[in-house]
PDB file of C-alpha atoms in Angstrom:
ATOM      1  CA  MET A 707      35.134  15.992  13.757  1.00 51.00           C
ATOM      2  CA  LYS A 708      31.564  15.244  14.913  1.00 55.00           C
ATOM      3  CA  VAL A 709      29.955  18.620  14.169  1.00 52.00           C
ATOM      4  CA  ALA A 710      28.559  17.726  10.722  1.00 48.00           C
ATOM      5  CA  PRO A 711      26.696  14.533  11.805  1.00 52.00           C
ATOM      6  CA  ALA A 712      25.241  16.399  14.789  1.00 53.00           C
ATOM      7  CA  ILE A 713      23.921  19.216  12.574  1.00 51.00           C
ATOM      8  CA  ALA A 714      22.400  16.718  10.142  1.00 50.00           C
ATOM      9  CA  ALA A 715      20.714  14.840  13.005  1.00 52.00           C
ATOM     10  CA  LEU A 716      19.204  18.058  14.364  1.00 51.00           C
ATOM     11  CA  CYS A 717      17.786  18.957  10.946  1.00 50.00           C
ATOM     12  CA  LEU A 718      16.230  15.515  10.553  1.00 49.00           C
ATOM     13  CA  ALA A 719      14.699  15.653  14.033  1.00 51.00           C
ATOM     14  CA  ALA A 720      13.211  19.093  13.412  1.00 49.00           C
ATOM     15  CA  ALA A 721      11.065  18.182  10.380  1.00 49.00           C
ATOM     16  CA  PRO A 722       9.013  15.295   8.985  1.00 54.00           C
ATOM     17  CA  ALA A 723      11.035  12.733   7.056  1.00 54.00           C
ATOM     18  CA  ALA A 724       9.114  13.500   3.864  1.00 52.00           C
ATOM     19  CA  SER A 725      10.412  17.077   3.812  1.00 78.00           C
ATOM     20  CA  ALA A 726      14.088  16.133   4.316  1.00 86.00           C
ATOM     21  CA  GLU A 727      16.357  15.571   1.283  1.00 90.00           C
ATOM     22  CA  LEU A 728      19.600  13.646   1.830  1.00 89.00           C
ATOM     23  CA  LEU A 729      22.745  14.554  -0.130  1.00 86.00           C
ATOM     24  CA  SER A 730      20.989  17.466  -1.803  1.00 87.00           C
ATOM     25  CA  GLU A 731      24.170  18.589  -3.590  1.00 92.00           C
ATOM     26  CA  VAL A 732      27.762  17.462  -4.108  1.00 95.00           C
ATOM     27  CA  SER A 733      30.721  19.631  -5.154  1.00 96.00           C
ATOM     28  CA  VAL A 734      34.343  19.032  -6.130  1.00 97.00           C
ATOM     29  CA  ARG A 735      37.105  21.574  -6.772  1.00 97.00           C
ATOM     30  CA  LEU A 736      40.700  21.634  -7.954  1.00 98.00           C
ATOM     31  CA  ARG A 737      43.210  24.455  -8.284  1.00 98.00           C
ATOM     32  CA  ALA A 738      46.849  24.610  -9.364  1.00 98.00           C
ATOM     33  CA  ALA A 739      49.022  27.711  -9.737  1.00 98.00           C
ATOM     34  CA  ARG A 740      52.644  28.690 -10.343  1.00 98.00           C
ATOM     35  CA  TYR A 741      54.266  31.331  -8.135  1.00 97.00           C
ATOM     36  CA  VAL A 742      56.104  34.130  -9.963  1.00 96.00           C
ATOM     37  CA  PRO A 743      58.802  34.698  -8.974  1.00 94.00           C
ATOM     38  CA  ALA A 744      59.465  31.223  -7.595  1.00 94.00           C
ATOM     39  CA  ARG A 745      61.186  31.302  -4.195  1.00 92.00           C
ATOM     40  CA  THR A 746      62.711  28.666  -1.956  1.00 88.00           C
ATOM     41  CA  ASP A 747      59.922  26.245  -0.965  1.00 92.00           C
ATOM     42  CA  PHE A 748      57.357  28.270  -2.978  1.00 96.00           C
ATOM     43  CA  HIS A 749      57.161  27.164  -6.622  1.00 97.00           C
ATOM     44  CA  TRP A 750      53.651  25.719  -6.981  1.00 97.00           C
ATOM     45  CA  GLN A 751      50.383  25.742  -5.080  1.00 97.00           C
ATOM     46  CA  GLY A 752      47.779  22.995  -5.280  1.00 97.00           C
ATOM     47  CA  TRP A 753      44.278  22.737  -3.818  1.00 98.00           C
ATOM     48  CA  ILE A 754      41.828  19.826  -3.985  1.00 98.00           C
ATOM     49  CA  GLY A 755      38.580  19.333  -2.118  1.00 98.00           C
ATOM     50  CA  ALA A 756      34.985  18.213  -2.066  1.00 98.00           C
ATOM     51  CA  GLY A 757      31.794  18.962  -0.192  1.00 97.00           C
ATOM     52  CA  ALA A 758      28.220  17.819   0.197  1.00 97.00           C
ATOM     53  CA  GLY A 759      24.870  19.075   1.339  1.00 96.00           C
ATOM     54  CA  LEU A 760      24.230  16.329   3.911  1.00 95.00           C
ATOM     55  CA  VAL A 761      20.552  17.032   4.448  1.00 95.00           C
ATOM     56  CA  ARG A 762      18.183  19.781   3.301  1.00 94.00           C
ATOM     57  CA  VAL A 763      14.967  20.695   5.085  1.00 94.00           C
ATOM     58  CA  HIS A 764      12.949  23.317   3.185  1.00 89.00           C
ATOM     59  CA  ASP A 765      15.476  26.169   2.584  1.00 90.00           C
ATOM     60  CA  THR A 766      18.043  25.043   5.190  1.00 94.00           C
ATOM     61  CA  THR A 767      20.946  22.733   4.334  1.00 96.00           C
ATOM     62  CA  ALA A 768      23.452  21.089   6.665  1.00 97.00           C
ATOM     63  CA  TYR A 769      26.746  20.718   4.810  1.00 98.00           C
ATOM     64  CA  PHE A 770      30.344  19.559   5.186  1.00 98.00           C
ATOM     65  CA  THR A 771      33.464  20.336   3.111  1.00 98.00           C
ATOM     66  CA  ALA A 772      37.043  19.038   3.221  1.00 98.00           C
ATOM     67  CA  ASP A 773      40.026  20.496   1.343  1.00 98.00           C
ATOM     68  CA  VAL A 774      43.787  19.968   1.195  1.00 98.00           C
ATOM     69  CA  GLU A 775      46.137  22.799   0.201  1.00 98.00           C
ATOM     70  CA  THR A 776      49.712  21.869  -0.761  1.00 97.00           C
ATOM     71  CA  ILE A 777      52.766  24.097  -1.254  1.00 97.00           C
ATOM     72  CA  ILE A 778      55.473  22.689  -3.532  1.00 97.00           C
ATOM     73  CA  GLY A 779      59.127  23.707  -3.941  1.00 95.00           C
ATOM     74  CA  ASN A 780      62.370  21.991  -4.928  1.00 91.00           C
ATOM     75  CA  THR A 781      64.441  22.027  -1.720  1.00 87.00           C
ATOM     76  CA  LEU A 782      64.789  18.267  -1.154  1.00 87.00           C
ATOM     77  CA  ARG A 783      63.927  17.084  -4.670  1.00 87.00           C
ATOM     78  CA  ALA A 784      62.855  18.546  -8.021  1.00 86.00           C
ATOM     79  CA  PHE A 785      59.145  18.421  -7.091  1.00 89.00           C
ATOM     80  CA  ASP A 786      58.992  18.707  -3.296  1.00 93.00           C
ATOM     81  CA  ALA A 787      55.765  19.132  -1.337  1.00 95.00           C
ATOM     82  CA  ASN A 788      56.833  20.934   1.837  1.00 95.00           C
ATOM     83  CA  GLN A 789      53.570  22.199   3.410  1.00 96.00           C
ATOM     84  CA  ALA A 790      50.072  20.746   3.615  1.00 97.00           C
ATOM     85  CA  SER A 791      47.049  22.495   5.143  1.00 97.00           C
ATOM     86  CA  TYR A 792      43.804  20.702   5.928  1.00 97.00           C
ATOM     87  CA  HIS A 793      40.574  22.732   5.801  1.00 98.00           C
ATOM     88  CA  LEU A 794      37.410  21.216   7.284  1.00 98.00           C
ATOM     89  CA  GLU A 795      34.094  23.053   7.560  1.00 98.00           C
ATOM     90  CA  ALA A 796      30.605  22.167   8.731  1.00 98.00           C
ATOM     91  CA  GLY A 797      27.576  24.406   9.003  1.00 98.00           C
ATOM     92  CA  LEU A 798      24.102  25.418   7.917  1.00 98.00           C
ATOM     93  CA  HIS A 799      23.101  27.224   4.706  1.00 96.00           C
ATOM     94  CA  GLN A 800      19.839  29.207   4.790  1.00 96.00           C
ATOM     95  CA  ARG A 801      18.296  30.770   1.693  1.00 92.00           C
ATOM     96  CA  ALA A 802      17.179  34.372   2.266  1.00 89.00           C
ATOM     97  CA  GLY A 803      15.650  35.662  -0.963  1.00 89.00           C
ATOM     98  CA  ARG A 804      18.402  35.665  -3.586  1.00 91.00           C
ATOM     99  CA  ALA A 805      21.097  35.542  -0.887  1.00 95.00           C
ATOM    100  CA  THR A 806      22.394  32.614   1.152  1.00 96.00           C
ATOM    101  CA  ALA A 807      23.288  33.011   4.832  1.00 98.00           C
ATOM    102  CA  THR A 808      25.641  30.500   6.473  1.00 98.00           C
ATOM    103  CA  LEU A 809      26.581  29.633  10.032  1.00 98.00           C
ATOM    104  CA  PHE A 810      29.874  27.731   9.960  1.00 98.00           C
ATOM    105  CA  PHE A 811      32.538  26.035  12.046  1.00 98.00           C
ATOM    106  CA  ASN A 812      35.883  25.953  10.220  1.00 98.00           C
ATOM    107  CA  HIS A 813      39.061  24.082  11.185  1.00 98.00           C
ATOM    108  CA  VAL A 814      42.498  24.636   9.603  1.00 98.00           C
ATOM    109  CA  SER A 815      45.510  22.483  10.457  1.00 97.00           C
ATOM    110  CA  ARG A 816      48.935  23.194   8.917  1.00 97.00           C
ATOM    111  CA  HIS A 817      51.750  20.650   8.608  1.00 96.00           C
ATOM    112  CA  TYR A 818      55.189  20.150   7.137  1.00 95.00           C
ATOM    113  CA  VAL A 819      55.631  17.387   4.567  1.00 94.00           C
ATOM    114  CA  ASP A 820      58.652  15.062   5.088  1.00 89.00           C
ATOM    115  CA  ARG A 821      59.993  17.443   7.743  1.00 88.00           C
ATOM    116  CA  PRO A 822      59.851  17.298  11.567  1.00 86.00           C
ATOM    117  CA  LYS A 823      57.263  19.472  13.326  1.00 81.00           C
ATOM    118  CA  THR A 824      56.770  19.639  17.098  1.00 82.00           C
ATOM    119  CA  GLN A 825      54.605  22.781  17.397  1.00 89.00           C
ATOM    120  CA  ALA A 826      50.883  22.491  16.644  1.00 92.00           C
ATOM    121  CA  VAL A 827      49.740  25.104  14.101  1.00 95.00           C
ATOM    122  CA  ASP A 828      45.957  25.113  13.786  1.00 96.00           C
ATOM    123  CA  TRP A 829      42.843  27.132  14.529  1.00 98.00           C
ATOM    124  CA  ASN A 830      39.060  26.791  14.747  1.00 98.00           C
ATOM    125  CA  LEU A 831      36.770  29.561  13.572  1.00 98.00           C
ATOM    126  CA  LEU A 832      33.084  29.989  14.409  1.00 98.00           C
ATOM    127  CA  GLY A 833      31.294  32.546  12.291  1.00 98.00           C
ATOM    128  CA  ALA A 834      28.694  33.668   9.756  1.00 98.00           C
ATOM    129  CA  ARG A 835      28.862  34.220   5.989  1.00 98.00           C
ATOM    130  CA  ILE A 836      26.580  35.899   3.453  1.00 98.00           C
ATOM    131  CA  GLU A 837      26.663  35.185  -0.296  1.00 97.00           C
ATOM    132  CA  TRP A 838      24.742  37.642  -2.421  1.00 96.00           C
ATOM    133  CA  PRO A 839      24.297  37.713  -6.214  1.00 95.00           C
ATOM    134  CA  VAL A 840      24.231  41.492  -6.610  1.00 94.00           C
ATOM    135  CA  ARG A 841      23.479  41.141 -10.313  1.00 92.00           C
ATOM    136  CA  THR A 842      22.464  38.116 -12.367  1.00 89.00           C
ATOM    137  CA  GLY A 843      22.176  37.623 -16.091  1.00 86.00           C
ATOM    138  CA  PRO A 844      24.841  38.113 -18.772  1.00 87.00           C
ATOM    139  CA  ARG A 845      27.188  40.210 -16.577  1.00 92.00           C
ATOM    140  CA  PRO A 846      26.789  38.792 -13.055  1.00 95.00           C
ATOM    141  CA  ILE A 847      28.346  40.192  -9.878  1.00 97.00           C
ATOM    142  CA  HIS A 848      28.670  37.984  -6.817  1.00 97.00           C
ATOM    143  CA  VAL A 849      29.662  39.165  -3.311  1.00 98.00           C
ATOM    144  CA  ILE A 850      30.733  37.056  -0.325  1.00 98.00           C
ATOM    145  CA  ALA A 851      31.415  38.417   3.174  1.00 98.00           C
ATOM    146  CA  SER A 852      32.135  36.588   6.437  1.00 98.00           C
ATOM    147  CA  LEU A 853      33.023  37.325  10.045  1.00 98.00           C
ATOM    148  CA  GLY A 854      34.250  34.823  12.605  1.00 98.00           C
ATOM    149  CA  HIS A 855      36.036  34.435  15.938  1.00 98.00           C
ATOM    150  CA  THR A 856      38.441  31.678  16.874  1.00 98.00           C
ATOM    151  CA  THR A 857      37.619  29.103  19.513  1.00 97.00           C
ATOM    152  CA  LEU A 858      41.186  27.723  19.313  1.00 95.00           C
ATOM    153  CA  ALA A 859      44.369  29.218  17.835  1.00 96.00           C
ATOM    154  CA  SER A 860      47.551  27.223  18.366  1.00 94.00           C
ATOM    155  CA  LEU A 861      50.697  29.371  17.869  1.00 94.00           C
ATOM    156  CA  VAL A 862      49.143  31.755  15.314  1.00 95.00           C
ATOM    157  CA  GLY A 863      47.121  33.671  17.936  1.00 95.00           C
ATOM    158  CA  TYR A 864      44.272  34.596  15.575  1.00 97.00           C
ATOM    159  CA  ARG A 865      41.222  36.218  17.173  1.00 98.00           C
ATOM    160  CA  TRP A 866      38.823  37.822  14.660  1.00 98.00           C
ATOM    161  CA  GLU A 867      38.759  37.138  10.924  1.00 98.00           C
ATOM    162  CA  ALA A 868      36.768  39.153   8.349  1.00 98.00           C
ATOM    163  CA  ILE A 869      36.725  38.260   4.643  1.00 98.00           C
ATOM    164  CA  ALA A 870      35.152  40.057   1.679  1.00 98.00           C
ATOM    165  CA  GLU A 871      35.232  38.952  -1.966  1.00 98.00           C
ATOM    166  CA  VAL A 872      33.745  40.275  -5.199  1.00 98.00           C
ATOM    167  CA  ASP A 873      33.537  38.204  -8.391  1.00 98.00           C
ATOM    168  CA  ALA A 874      32.303  39.779 -11.637  1.00 98.00           C
ATOM    169  CA  GLU A 875      32.013  38.807 -15.310  1.00 97.00           C
ATOM    170  CA  PRO A 876      32.094  42.051 -17.317  1.00 97.00           C
ATOM    171  CA  ALA A 877      31.899  40.348 -20.729  1.00 96.00           C
ATOM    172  CA  SER A 878      30.660  36.991 -22.008  1.00 94.00           C
ATOM    173  CA  MET A 879      29.973  35.066 -25.185  1.00 92.00           C
ATOM    174  CA  GLY A 880      28.033  31.830 -24.907  1.00 90.00           C
ATOM    175  CA  SER A 881      29.557  29.661 -22.183  1.00 92.00           C
ATOM    176  CA  ALA A 882      32.794  31.725 -22.081  1.00 97.00           C
ATOM    177  CA  ALA A 883      33.354  34.922 -20.089  1.00 97.00           C
ATOM    178  CA  LEU A 884      36.024  37.283 -18.873  1.00 98.00           C
ATOM    179  CA  PHE A 885      36.056  37.521 -15.083  1.00 98.00           C
ATOM    180  CA  GLY A 886      37.678  39.552 -12.327  1.00 98.00           C
ATOM    181  CA  ARG A 887      37.921  38.771  -8.639  1.00 98.00           C
ATOM    182  CA  ALA A 888      39.180  40.747  -5.635  1.00 98.00           C
ATOM    183  CA  ASN A 889      39.378  39.683  -1.999  1.00 98.00           C
ATOM    184  CA  VAL A 890      40.595  40.955   1.355  1.00 98.00           C
ATOM    185  CA  ARG A 891      41.109  39.051   4.615  1.00 98.00           C
ATOM    186  CA  LEU A 892      41.542  41.013   7.850  1.00 98.00           C
ATOM    187  CA  VAL A 893      42.859  39.150  10.903  1.00 98.00           C
ATOM    188  CA  THR A 894      43.379  40.411  14.455  1.00 98.00           C
ATOM    189  CA  VAL A 895      46.190  38.698  16.329  1.00 96.00           C
ATOM    190  CA  ALA A 896      46.933  38.290  20.034  1.00 93.00           C
ATOM    191  CA  GLU A 897      50.527  38.985  21.059  1.00 86.00           C
ATOM    192  CA  ASN A 898      52.698  35.882  21.080  1.00 84.00           C
ATOM    193  CA  PRO A 899      56.486  36.030  21.612  1.00 84.00           C
ATOM    194  CA  GLN A 900      56.847  32.736  19.698  1.00 86.00           C
ATOM    195  CA  LEU A 901      55.425  34.354  16.549  1.00 87.00           C
ATOM    196  CA  ALA A 902      56.030  38.072  16.806  1.00 87.00           C
ATOM    197  CA  ARG A 903      53.851  40.146  14.436  1.00 91.00           C
ATOM    198  CA  GLY A 904      50.669  42.143  14.655  1.00 93.00           C
ATOM    199  CA  SER A 905      47.264  42.077  13.030  1.00 96.00           C
ATOM    200  CA  PHE A 906      47.363  41.961   9.239  1.00 97.00           C
ATOM    201  CA  ALA A 907      45.492  42.116   5.933  1.00 98.00           C
ATOM    202  CA  ASP A 908      45.796  39.613   3.088  1.00 98.00           C
ATOM    203  CA  LEU A 909      44.906  40.995  -0.365  1.00 98.00           C
ATOM    204  CA  GLY A 910      44.350  39.393  -3.756  1.00 98.00           C
ATOM    205  CA  VAL A 911      43.259  40.441  -7.258  1.00 98.00           C
ATOM    206  CA  GLU A 912      42.857  38.102 -10.223  1.00 98.00           C
ATOM    207  CA  GLY A 913      41.397  38.008 -13.697  1.00 98.00           C
ATOM    208  CA  GLY A 914      41.129  35.710 -16.656  1.00 98.00           C
ATOM    209  CA  ALA A 915      38.825  33.549 -18.766  1.00 98.00           C
ATOM    210  CA  ARG A 916      35.940  31.462 -17.421  1.00 98.00           C
ATOM    211  CA  PHE A 917      34.152  28.588 -19.147  1.00 97.00           C
ATOM    212  CA  THR A 918      30.892  27.306 -17.628  1.00 95.00           C
ATOM    213  CA  ARG A 919      28.536  24.510 -18.644  1.00 93.00           C
ATOM    214  CA  ASP A 920      26.048  22.338 -16.709  1.00 91.00           C
ATOM    215  CA  GLY A 921      27.434  23.203 -13.275  1.00 89.00           C
ATOM    216  CA  ARG A 922      31.064  22.749 -14.347  1.00 95.00           C
ATOM    217  CA  THR A 923      33.417  25.742 -14.332  1.00 97.00           C
ATOM    218  CA  LEU A 924      36.995  26.202 -15.559  1.00 98.00           C
ATOM    219  CA  ASP A 925      38.889  29.408 -14.682  1.00 98.00           C
ATOM    220  CA  LEU A 926      42.219  30.266 -16.326  1.00 98.00           C
ATOM    221  CA  PHE A 927      43.644  33.120 -14.258  1.00 98.00           C
ATOM    222  CA  ALA A 928      46.504  35.450 -13.470  1.00 98.00           C
ATOM    223  CA  ALA A 929      46.630  36.926  -9.959  1.00 98.00           C
ATOM    224  CA  VAL A 930      48.669  39.133  -7.664  1.00 98.00           C
ATOM    225  CA  GLU A 931      48.446  38.756  -3.904  1.00 98.00           C
ATOM    226  CA  ARG A 932      49.908  39.739  -0.554  1.00 98.00           C
ATOM    227  CA  ARG A 933      49.890  36.872   1.957  1.00 97.00           C
ATOM    228  CA  ASN A 934      50.945  36.802   5.603  1.00 97.00           C
ATOM    229  CA  ASP A 935      52.012  33.802   7.690  1.00 96.00           C
ATOM    230  CA  VAL A 936      53.291  31.922   4.638  1.00 96.00           C
ATOM    231  CA  TYR A 937      55.676  29.949   6.882  1.00 93.00           C
ATOM    232  CA  LEU A 938      54.502  27.603   9.616  1.00 91.00           C
ATOM    233  CA  GLU A 939      56.557  28.535  12.673  1.00 90.00           C
ATOM    234  CA  VAL A 940      58.074  31.945  11.896  1.00 91.00           C
ATOM    235  CA  ALA A 941      56.511  35.225  10.794  1.00 92.00           C
ATOM    236  CA  GLY A 942      56.679  36.010   7.102  1.00 93.00           C
ATOM    237  CA  ARG A 943      54.853  37.868   4.330  1.00 95.00           C
ATOM    238  CA  GLN A 944      55.162  37.584   0.562  1.00 95.00           C
ATOM    239  CA  ASP A 945      53.957  39.655  -2.380  1.00 97.00           C
ATOM    240  CA  ARG A 946      53.716  37.456  -5.458  1.00 96.00           C
ATOM    241  CA  ALA A 947      51.996  36.707  -8.749  1.00 98.00           C
ATOM    242  CA  LEU A 948      50.295  33.433  -9.651  1.00 98.00           C
ATOM    243  CA  PHE A 949      49.298  31.873 -12.961  1.00 98.00           C
ATOM    244  CA  GLY A 950      47.023  28.869 -12.901  1.00 98.00           C
ATOM    245  CA  PHE A 951      43.652  27.212 -13.325  1.00 98.00           C
ATOM    246  CA  ARG A 952      40.687  26.338 -11.151  1.00 98.00           C
ATOM    247  CA  ILE A 953      38.041  23.671 -11.806  1.00 98.00           C
ATOM    248  CA  SER A 954      34.776  23.267  -9.906  1.00 97.00           C
ATOM    249  CA  HIS A 955      31.726  21.070 -10.337  1.00 95.00           C
ATOM    250  CA  LEU A 956      28.431  21.378  -8.474  1.00 89.00           C
ATOM    251  CA  ARG A 957      25.529  18.987  -8.943  1.00 85.00           C
TER     252      ARG A 957
END
């Protein structure tokens, strides 16, 4: 994907070299969770990824992120990865007071693991996102909202996607805190006889303990969620609980 280098080149061309900062920030993230109850092909979920601010000019940063999501069951073997989804995103962050506004281009490609697949299942999303620290200090509240429209949607038929998320820490002691998080994802869908279902809403609520120090964060969480399109080539929705951890590092 050539979007990220093009954005970085535009930023460099638009300002003197002295005001441009290369690789202004680097982030890594890891998540693992157990599905409860475990179902066929859905026992564990894993997520690993990294990102970088490619170039920053004043308050604007061109960035790129890449993530791999893996679903693990036990159909073919005791520990059997059966789905892998690749998430790539490039865009521009712009500071606006305490908030950060983002223009992004996001690509998701879904695949079977060790299984034949002839139908492409992927989509591109062009949109905008706002991240706003509603409250800072000992009990912070952070809000994220985004809206995007697909430029490509193979099989899934997605059109508009809106996401909202709230993350709060109601109690803390030193570097440890209790946190809660809620999110909703609304998706409009074009009719497709190959994958018959309508527009839908994904929902999730989680809570747990958070440990933060020097840009490193560890979340130990329990969550409940409703997810649509959990299978690649047929319609399907699941309500489930998850227990897991999430690690992130930003520097």
